[in-house]
Amino acid sequence: SSAASDVYKRQTTTEFAISMLACRGWSNTEIADHMGISRGTVKNRLSTTYAKLGITSRSGLKEFMLK
């Protein structure tokens, strides 16, 4: 969909990867361990993504990513 392609343009590769894992139910700790980054980085990237997409939660993220 066009909404999804807009997201891809606005998200960095790292933000997108974190978003996809978060949508699959991974915890911040699991994402951090998997990607070799800190939990704080995961949290910050998710916050940035939420702001870019105008959402506030993982459930909102999941709805958006699955459009």
mmCIF file of C-alpha atoms in Angstrom:
data_model
loop_
_atom_site.group_PDB
_atom_site.id
_atom_site.type_symbol
_atom_site.label_atom_id
_atom_site.label_comp_id
_atom_site.label_asym_id
_atom_site.label_seq_id
_atom_site.Cartn_x
_atom_site.Cartn_y
_atom_site.Cartn_z
ATOM 1 C CA SER A 1 0.000 0.000 0.000
ATOM 2 C CA SER A 2 1.084 3.603 -0.376
ATOM 3 C CA ALA A 3 0.925 4.155 3.397
ATOM 4 C CA ALA A 4 3.420 1.359 3.938
ATOM 5 C CA SER A 5 5.780 2.590 1.231
ATOM 6 C CA ASP A 6 5.722 6.067 2.813
ATOM 7 C CA VAL A 7 6.801 4.489 6.090
ATOM 8 C CA TYR A 8 9.702 2.709 4.444
ATOM 9 C CA LYS A 9 10.902 6.030 3.059
ATOM 10 C CA ARG A 10 10.647 7.737 6.438
ATOM 11 C CA GLN A 11 12.239 4.976 8.516
ATOM 12 C CA THR A 12 15.925 4.166 8.611
ATOM 13 C CA THR A 13 16.898 0.561 7.907
ATOM 14 C CA THR A 14 17.536 0.034 11.622
ATOM 15 C CA GLU A 15 14.181 1.549 12.600
ATOM 16 C CA PHE A 16 12.418 -0.648 10.089
ATOM 17 C CA ALA A 17 14.165 -3.815 11.301
ATOM 18 C CA ILE A 18 13.330 -2.989 14.925
ATOM 19 C CA SER A 19 9.725 -2.227 13.958
ATOM 20 C CA MET A 20 9.315 -5.550 12.181
ATOM 21 C CA LEU A 21 10.688 -7.505 15.152
ATOM 22 C CA ALA A 22 8.540 -5.515 17.587
ATOM 23 C CA CYS A 23 5.499 -6.343 15.443
ATOM 24 C CA ARG A 24 6.347 -10.025 15.802
ATOM 25 C CA GLY A 25 6.141 -9.696 19.567
ATOM 26 C CA TRP A 26 9.845 -9.484 20.346
ATOM 27 C CA SER A 27 10.759 -7.618 23.532
ATOM 28 C CA ASN A 28 13.190 -4.688 23.462
ATOM 29 C CA THR A 29 15.769 -6.951 25.143
ATOM 30 C CA GLU A 30 15.347 -9.684 22.512
ATOM 31 C CA ILE A 31 15.630 -7.141 19.696
ATOM 32 C CA ALA A 32 18.724 -5.569 21.293
ATOM 33 C CA ASP A 33 20.441 -8.935 21.746
ATOM 34 C CA HIS A 34 19.564 -10.044 18.209
ATOM 35 C CA MET A 35 20.801 -6.830 16.585
ATOM 36 C CA GLY A 36 23.813 -6.292 18.825
ATOM 37 C CA ILE A 37 22.607 -2.916 20.087
ATOM 38 C CA SER A 38 21.554 -1.637 23.507
ATOM 39 C CA ARG A 39 18.026 -1.762 24.890
ATOM 40 C CA GLY A 40 18.148 2.013 25.115
ATOM 41 C CA THR A 41 18.844 2.238 21.390
ATOM 42 C CA VAL A 42 15.903 -0.057 20.662
ATOM 43 C CA LYS A 43 13.636 2.073 22.870
ATOM 44 C CA ASN A 44 14.853 5.315 21.268
ATOM 45 C CA ARG A 45 14.410 3.995 17.722
ATOM 46 C CA LEU A 46 10.892 2.790 18.530
ATOM 47 C CA SER A 47 10.043 6.182 20.038
ATOM 48 C CA THR A 48 11.346 7.905 16.898
ATOM 49 C CA THR A 49 9.327 5.540 14.721
ATOM 50 C CA TYR A 50 6.169 6.116 16.779
ATOM 51 C CA ALA A 51 6.623 9.881 16.399
ATOM 52 C CA LYS A 52 7.161 9.586 12.631
ATOM 53 C CA LEU A 53 4.054 7.453 12.240
ATOM 54 C CA GLY A 54 1.875 9.314 14.731
ATOM 55 C CA ILE A 55 1.294 6.263 16.916
ATOM 56 C CA THR A 56 1.870 5.564 20.602
ATOM 57 C CA SER A 57 2.168 1.810 21.081
ATOM 58 C CA ARG A 58 3.328 -1.530 19.726
ATOM 59 C CA SER A 59 -0.257 -2.420 18.846
ATOM 60 C CA GLY A 60 -0.491 0.775 16.814
ATOM 61 C CA LEU A 61 2.803 -0.094 15.169
ATOM 62 C CA LYS A 62 1.551 -3.569 14.298
ATOM 63 C CA GLU A 63 -1.606 -2.165 12.701
ATOM 64 C CA PHE A 64 0.443 0.301 10.695
ATOM 65 C CA MET A 65 3.060 -2.188 9.512
ATOM 66 C CA LEU A 66 0.427 -4.715 8.459
ATOM 67 C CA LYS A 67 -1.515 -2.264 6.286
#
